[in-house]
Amino acid sequence: MNQSKLESLFEQVVDEIDPDSMRAGLKETPRRVVKSFKELTYYNRHKSDLDKHFVFFPTKASDHLIIVSNIFFASLCEHHLLPYFGHISIGYIPSNKILGLSKFKRVIDLITKQLSVQEDLAQQIHELFWKKLEPKALIVYVEGKHTCSLVRGAKDEQSTFSVINKSDYFSKHSTELDLFLKVISNSKK
Protein backbone atom coordinates (compact mmCIF):
# COMPACT_ATOMS: atom_id res chain seq x y z
CA MET A 1 0.00 0.00 0.00
CA ASN A 2 1.59 3.24 -1.17
CA GLN A 3 0.95 5.74 1.67
CA SER A 4 1.95 8.93 -0.17
CA LYS A 5 0.05 8.00 -3.35
CA LEU A 6 -3.12 7.29 -1.38
CA GLU A 7 -2.78 10.49 0.66
CA SER A 8 -2.47 12.45 -2.57
CA LEU A 9 -5.62 10.80 -3.94
CA PHE A 10 -7.58 11.60 -0.77
CA GLU A 11 -6.31 15.20 -0.89
CA GLN A 12 -7.90 15.40 -4.33
CA VAL A 13 -11.13 13.88 -3.02
CA VAL A 14 -11.29 16.39 -0.15
CA ASP A 15 -10.58 19.23 -2.63
CA GLU A 16 -13.52 18.07 -4.74
CA ILE A 17 -16.07 17.65 -1.96
CA ASP A 18 -15.30 20.57 0.37
CA PRO A 19 -15.08 24.17 -0.86
CA ASP A 20 -12.83 25.02 2.09
CA SER A 21 -10.47 22.07 1.83
CA MET A 22 -7.53 24.03 3.22
CA ARG A 23 -9.09 24.62 6.66
CA ALA A 24 -7.27 23.31 9.73
CA GLY A 25 -9.74 20.50 10.43
CA LEU A 26 -9.03 18.90 7.05
CA LYS A 27 -5.27 19.30 7.01
CA GLU A 28 -4.55 15.79 8.34
CA THR A 29 -7.68 14.14 6.89
CA PRO A 30 -5.96 12.38 3.95
CA ARG A 31 -3.38 10.84 6.30
CA ARG A 32 -6.07 9.75 8.77
CA VAL A 33 -8.23 8.27 6.00
CA VAL A 34 -5.33 6.24 4.64
CA LYS A 35 -4.52 5.02 8.15
CA SER A 36 -8.13 3.92 8.69
CA PHE A 37 -8.28 2.16 5.31
CA LYS A 38 -5.02 0.37 6.09
CA GLU A 39 -6.56 -0.89 9.33
CA LEU A 40 -9.90 -1.84 7.76
CA THR A 41 -8.22 -3.75 4.90
CA TYR A 42 -5.47 -5.40 6.94
CA TYR A 43 -6.44 -8.96 5.99
CA ASN A 44 -5.36 -9.00 2.34
CA ARG A 45 -1.83 -7.98 3.28
CA HIS A 46 -1.60 -10.38 6.24
CA LYS A 47 -3.52 -13.56 5.33
CA SER A 48 -0.55 -15.63 6.40
CA ASP A 49 -1.16 -14.51 10.01
CA LEU A 50 -4.30 -16.66 10.15
CA ASP A 51 -2.51 -19.94 10.77
CA LYS A 52 -0.87 -18.78 13.99
CA HIS A 53 -4.34 -18.32 15.52
CA PHE A 54 -5.48 -21.87 14.92
CA VAL A 55 -4.32 -23.44 18.17
CA PHE A 56 -6.16 -26.71 18.79
CA PHE A 57 -6.68 -28.96 21.77
CA PRO A 58 -7.75 -32.61 21.65
CA THR A 59 -11.24 -33.44 22.84
CA LYS A 60 -13.52 -36.38 23.42
CA ALA A 61 -16.59 -34.13 23.35
CA SER A 62 -17.60 -35.25 19.90
CA ASP A 63 -21.34 -34.96 20.46
CA HIS A 64 -21.40 -31.50 22.07
CA LEU A 65 -22.56 -28.38 20.27
CA ILE A 66 -19.96 -25.76 21.11
CA ILE A 67 -21.11 -22.17 20.62
CA VAL A 68 -19.08 -18.97 20.67
CA SER A 69 -21.51 -16.10 20.36
CA ASN A 70 -21.54 -12.36 19.77
CA ILE A 71 -18.00 -11.84 18.54
CA PHE A 72 -17.88 -8.18 17.52
CA PHE A 73 -16.62 -7.45 13.99
CA ALA A 74 -16.20 -4.47 11.70
CA SER A 75 -15.64 -4.70 7.97
CA LEU A 76 -15.68 -2.40 4.96
CA CYS A 77 -18.46 -2.56 2.38
CA GLU A 78 -16.97 -3.16 -1.04
CA HIS A 79 -19.82 -1.25 -2.72
CA HIS A 80 -19.53 2.06 -0.84
CA LEU A 81 -16.26 1.84 1.14
CA LEU A 82 -18.28 2.47 4.29
CA PRO A 83 -18.06 0.34 7.43
CA TYR A 84 -20.49 -2.31 8.49
CA PHE A 85 -20.34 -3.98 11.85
CA GLY A 86 -22.10 -6.40 14.11
CA HIS A 87 -21.66 -9.79 15.71
CA ILE A 88 -20.69 -13.24 14.56
CA SER A 89 -21.67 -16.44 16.33
CA ILE A 90 -20.14 -19.82 15.53
CA GLY A 91 -21.38 -23.24 16.56
CA TYR A 92 -19.68 -26.54 15.86
CA ILE A 93 -19.65 -30.18 16.81
CA PRO A 94 -16.00 -31.21 17.01
CA SER A 95 -14.54 -34.33 15.47
CA ASN A 96 -11.50 -34.65 17.67
CA LYS A 97 -10.22 -31.13 18.34
CA ILE A 98 -11.42 -27.80 19.69
CA LEU A 99 -10.12 -24.31 19.09
CA GLY A 100 -8.90 -22.11 21.93
CA LEU A 101 -11.67 -19.62 22.78
CA SER A 102 -9.65 -16.44 22.32
CA LYS A 103 -8.64 -17.64 18.87
CA PHE A 104 -12.17 -17.22 17.52
CA LYS A 105 -12.01 -13.47 18.22
CA ARG A 106 -8.51 -13.17 16.78
CA VAL A 107 -9.47 -14.98 13.56
CA ILE A 108 -12.66 -12.91 13.19
CA ASP A 109 -10.74 -9.68 13.82
CA LEU A 110 -8.32 -10.57 11.05
CA ILE A 111 -10.59 -12.03 8.38
CA THR A 112 -13.19 -9.25 8.60
CA LYS A 113 -10.62 -6.55 7.83
CA GLN A 114 -11.18 -6.49 4.07
CA LEU A 115 -13.42 -5.05 1.40
CA SER A 116 -16.43 -7.38 1.47
CA VAL A 117 -20.13 -7.98 1.35
CA GLN A 118 -21.66 -9.70 4.34
CA GLU A 119 -22.91 -12.72 2.39
CA ASP A 120 -19.44 -13.48 1.03
CA LEU A 121 -17.79 -12.79 4.37
CA ALA A 122 -20.09 -15.29 6.11
CA GLN A 123 -19.26 -17.90 3.46
CA GLN A 124 -15.54 -17.21 3.75
CA ILE A 125 -15.65 -17.58 7.54
CA HIS A 126 -17.62 -20.82 7.26
CA GLU A 127 -15.17 -22.28 4.72
CA LEU A 128 -12.17 -21.29 6.81
CA PHE A 129 -13.46 -22.82 10.03
CA TRP A 130 -14.70 -25.91 8.17
CA LYS A 131 -11.24 -26.46 6.73
CA LYS A 132 -9.28 -25.75 9.91
CA LEU A 133 -11.56 -27.28 12.57
CA GLU A 134 -12.66 -30.29 10.50
CA PRO A 135 -15.85 -30.50 12.59
CA LYS A 136 -18.79 -32.87 12.26
CA ALA A 137 -21.05 -29.82 11.93
CA LEU A 138 -20.57 -26.06 11.64
CA ILE A 139 -22.84 -23.04 11.62
CA VAL A 140 -21.87 -19.38 11.23
CA TYR A 141 -24.32 -16.57 11.96
CA VAL A 142 -23.36 -13.02 10.93
CA GLU A 143 -25.58 -10.13 11.96
CA GLY A 144 -24.62 -6.66 10.82
CA LYS A 145 -25.59 -3.03 10.55
CA HIS A 146 -24.44 -1.26 7.43
CA THR A 147 -23.58 2.42 7.55
CA CYS A 148 -24.25 2.62 3.82
CA SER A 149 -27.96 2.06 4.61
CA LEU A 150 -27.90 3.85 7.98
CA VAL A 151 -26.61 7.24 6.86
CA ARG A 152 -27.28 7.32 3.12
CA GLY A 153 -29.72 5.78 0.68
CA ALA A 154 -32.60 4.29 2.67
CA LYS A 155 -31.38 5.87 5.94
CA ASP A 156 -32.77 2.91 7.87
CA GLU A 157 -31.34 2.93 11.38
CA GLN A 158 -33.49 0.05 12.65
CA SER A 159 -32.77 -2.88 10.38
CA THR A 160 -30.05 -5.46 10.78
CA PHE A 161 -28.94 -7.91 8.13
CA SER A 162 -28.35 -11.55 9.00
CA VAL A 163 -26.65 -14.36 7.12
CA ILE A 164 -26.49 -18.00 8.20
CA ASN A 165 -24.10 -20.49 6.64
CA LYS A 166 -24.54 -24.02 7.90
CA SER A 167 -23.33 -27.49 7.11
CA ASP A 168 -25.86 -30.13 6.04
CA TYR A 169 -25.98 -31.50 9.57
CA PHE A 170 -28.13 -28.59 10.72
CA SER A 171 -30.63 -29.16 7.91
CA LYS A 172 -31.08 -32.73 9.10
CA HIS A 173 -31.05 -31.90 12.83
CA SER A 174 -33.42 -28.98 13.27
CA THR A 175 -33.37 -29.29 17.07
CA GLU A 176 -29.64 -28.49 17.05
CA LEU A 177 -30.30 -25.51 14.77
CA ASP A 178 -33.07 -24.32 17.12
CA LEU A 179 -30.72 -24.73 20.09
CA PHE A 180 -28.00 -22.68 18.38
CA LEU A 181 -30.44 -19.88 17.52
CA LYS A 182 -31.88 -19.90 21.04
CA VAL A 183 -28.45 -19.70 22.67
CA ILE A 184 -27.26 -16.81 20.51
CA SER A 185 -30.57 -15.00 21.01
CA ASN A 186 -30.31 -15.39 24.79
CA SER A 187 -26.68 -14.23 24.80
CA LYS A 188 -27.76 -10.84 23.40
CA LYS A 189 -29.86 -10.05 26.47
Coordinates of C-alpha atoms in Angstrom, one line a residue:
M1 CA 0.0 0.0 0.0
N2 CA 1.6 3.2 -1.2
Q3 CA 1.0 5.7 1.7
S4 CA 1.9 8.9 -0.2
K5 CA 0.0 8.0 -3.4
L6 CA -3.1 7.3 -1.4
E7 CA -2.8 10.5 0.7
S8 CA -2.5 12.4 -2.6
L9 CA -5.6 10.8 -3.9
F10 CA -7.6 11.6 -0.8
E11 CA -6.3 15.2 -0.9
Q12 CA -7.9 15.4 -4.3
V13 CA -11.1 13.9 -3.0
V14 CA -11.3 16.4 -0.1
D15 CA -10.6 19.2 -2.6
E16 CA -13.5 18.1 -4.7
I17 CA -16.1 17.6 -2.0
D18 CA -15.3 20.6 0.4
P19 CA -15.1 24.2 -0.9
D20 CA -12.8 25.0 2.1
S21 CA -10.5 22.1 1.8
M22 CA -7.5 24.0 3.2
R23 CA -9.1 24.6 6.7
A24 CA -7.3 23.3 9.7
G25 CA -9.7 20.5 10.4
L26 CA -9.0 18.9 7.0
K27 CA -5.3 19.3 7.0
E28 CA -4.6 15.8 8.3
T29 CA -7.7 14.1 6.9
P30 CA -6.0 12.4 4.0
R31 CA -3.4 10.8 6.3
R32 CA -6.1 9.7 8.8
V33 CA -8.2 8.3 6.0
V34 CA -5.3 6.2 4.6
K35 CA -4.5 5.0 8.2
S36 CA -8.1 3.9 8.7
F37 CA -8.3 2.2 5.3
K38 CA -5.0 0.4 6.1
E39 CA -6.6 -0.9 9.3
L40 CA -9.9 -1.8 7.8
T41 CA -8.2 -3.8 4.9
Y42 CA -5.5 -5.4 6.9
Y43 CA -6.4 -9.0 6.0
N44 CA -5.4 -9.0 2.3
R45 CA -1.8 -8.0 3.3
H46 CA -1.6 -10.4 6.2
K47 CA -3.5 -13.6 5.3
S48 CA -0.5 -15.6 6.4
D49 CA -1.2 -14.5 10.0
L50 CA -4.3 -16.7 10.2
D51 CA -2.5 -19.9 10.8
K52 CA -0.9 -18.8 14.0
H53 CA -4.3 -18.3 15.5
F54 CA -5.5 -21.9 14.9
V55 CA -4.3 -23.4 18.2
F56 CA -6.2 -26.7 18.8
F57 CA -6.7 -29.0 21.8
P58 CA -7.7 -32.6 21.7
T59 CA -11.2 -33.4 22.8
K60 CA -13.5 -36.4 23.4
A61 CA -16.6 -34.1 23.4
S62 CA -17.6 -35.2 19.9
D63 CA -21.3 -35.0 20.5
H64 CA -21.4 -31.5 22.1
L65 CA -22.6 -28.4 20.3
I66 CA -20.0 -25.8 21.1
I67 CA -21.1 -22.2 20.6
V68 CA -19.1 -19.0 20.7
S69 CA -21.5 -16.1 20.4
N70 CA -21.5 -12.4 19.8
I71 CA -18.0 -11.8 18.5
F72 CA -17.9 -8.2 17.5
F73 CA -16.6 -7.4 14.0
A74 CA -16.2 -4.5 11.7
S75 CA -15.6 -4.7 8.0
L76 CA -15.7 -2.4 5.0
C77 CA -18.5 -2.6 2.4
E78 CA -17.0 -3.2 -1.0
H79 CA -19.8 -1.2 -2.7
H80 CA -19.5 2.1 -0.8
L81 CA -16.3 1.8 1.1
L82 CA -18.3 2.5 4.3
P83 CA -18.1 0.3 7.4
Y84 CA -20.5 -2.3 8.5
F85 CA -20.3 -4.0 11.9
G86 CA -22.1 -6.4 14.1
H87 CA -21.7 -9.8 15.7
I88 CA -20.7 -13.2 14.6
S89 CA -21.7 -16.4 16.3
I90 CA -20.1 -19.8 15.5
G91 CA -21.4 -23.2 16.6
Y92 CA -19.7 -26.5 15.9
I93 CA -19.7 -30.2 16.8
P94 CA -16.0 -31.2 17.0
S95 CA -14.5 -34.3 15.5
N96 CA -11.5 -34.7 17.7
K97 CA -10.2 -31.1 18.3
I98 CA -11.4 -27.8 19.7
L99 CA -10.1 -24.3 19.1
G100 CA -8.9 -22.1 21.9
L101 CA -11.7 -19.6 22.8
S102 CA -9.6 -16.4 22.3
K103 CA -8.6 -17.6 18.9
F104 CA -12.2 -17.2 17.5
K105 CA -12.0 -13.5 18.2
R106 CA -8.5 -13.2 16.8
V107 CA -9.5 -15.0 13.6
I108 CA -12.7 -12.9 13.2
D109 CA -10.7 -9.7 13.8
L110 CA -8.3 -10.6 11.0
I111 CA -10.6 -12.0 8.4
T112 CA -13.2 -9.2 8.6
K113 CA -10.6 -6.6 7.8
Q114 CA -11.2 -6.5 4.1
L115 CA -13.4 -5.1 1.4
S116 CA -16.4 -7.4 1.5
V117 CA -20.1 -8.0 1.3
Q118 CA -21.7 -9.7 4.3
E119 CA -22.9 -12.7 2.4
D120 CA -19.4 -13.5 1.0
L121 CA -17.8 -12.8 4.4
A122 CA -20.1 -15.3 6.1
Q123 CA -19.3 -17.9 3.5
Q124 CA -15.5 -17.2 3.7
I125 CA -15.6 -17.6 7.5
H126 CA -17.6 -20.8 7.3
E127 CA -15.2 -22.3 4.7
L128 CA -12.2 -21.3 6.8
F129 CA -13.5 -22.8 10.0
W130 CA -14.7 -25.9 8.2
K131 CA -11.2 -26.5 6.7
K132 CA -9.3 -25.8 9.9
L133 CA -11.6 -27.3 12.6
E134 CA -12.7 -30.3 10.5
P135 CA -15.8 -30.5 12.6
K136 CA -18.8 -32.9 12.3
A137 CA -21.0 -29.8 11.9
L138 CA -20.6 -26.1 11.6
I139 CA -22.8 -23.0 11.6
V140 CA -21.9 -19.4 11.2
Y141 CA -24.3 -16.6 12.0
V142 CA -23.4 -13.0 10.9
E143 CA -25.6 -10.1 12.0
G144 CA -24.6 -6.7 10.8
K145 CA -25.6 -3.0 10.6
H146 CA -24.4 -1.3 7.4
T147 CA -23.6 2.4 7.5
C148 CA -24.3 2.6 3.8
S149 CA -28.0 2.1 4.6
L150 CA -27.9 3.8 8.0
V151 CA -26.6 7.2 6.9
R152 CA -27.3 7.3 3.1
G153 CA -29.7 5.8 0.7
A154 CA -32.6 4.3 2.7
K155 CA -31.4 5.9 5.9
D156 CA -32.8 2.9 7.9
E157 CA -31.3 2.9 11.4
Q158 CA -33.5 0.0 12.7
S159 CA -32.8 -2.9 10.4
T160 CA -30.1 -5.5 10.8
F161 CA -28.9 -7.9 8.1
S162 CA -28.4 -11.6 9.0
V163 CA -26.6 -14.4 7.1
I164 CA -26.5 -18.0 8.2
N165 CA -24.1 -20.5 6.6
K166 CA -24.5 -24.0 7.9
S167 CA -23.3 -27.5 7.1
D168 CA -25.9 -30.1 6.0
Y169 CA -26.0 -31.5 9.6
F170 CA -28.1 -28.6 10.7
S171 CA -30.6 -29.2 7.9
K172 CA -31.1 -32.7 9.1
H173 CA -31.1 -31.9 12.8
S174 CA -33.4 -29.0 13.3
T175 CA -33.4 -29.3 17.1
E176 CA -29.6 -28.5 17.0
L177 CA -30.3 -25.5 14.8
D178 CA -33.1 -24.3 17.1
L179 CA -30.7 -24.7 20.1
F180 CA -28.0 -22.7 18.4
L181 CA -30.4 -19.9 17.5
K182 CA -31.9 -19.9 21.0
V183 CA -28.4 -19.7 22.7
I184 CA -27.3 -16.8 20.5
S185 CA -30.6 -15.0 21.0
N186 CA -30.3 -15.4 24.8
S187 CA -26.7 -14.2 24.8
K188 CA -27.8 -10.8 23.4
K189 CA -29.9 -10.1 26.5

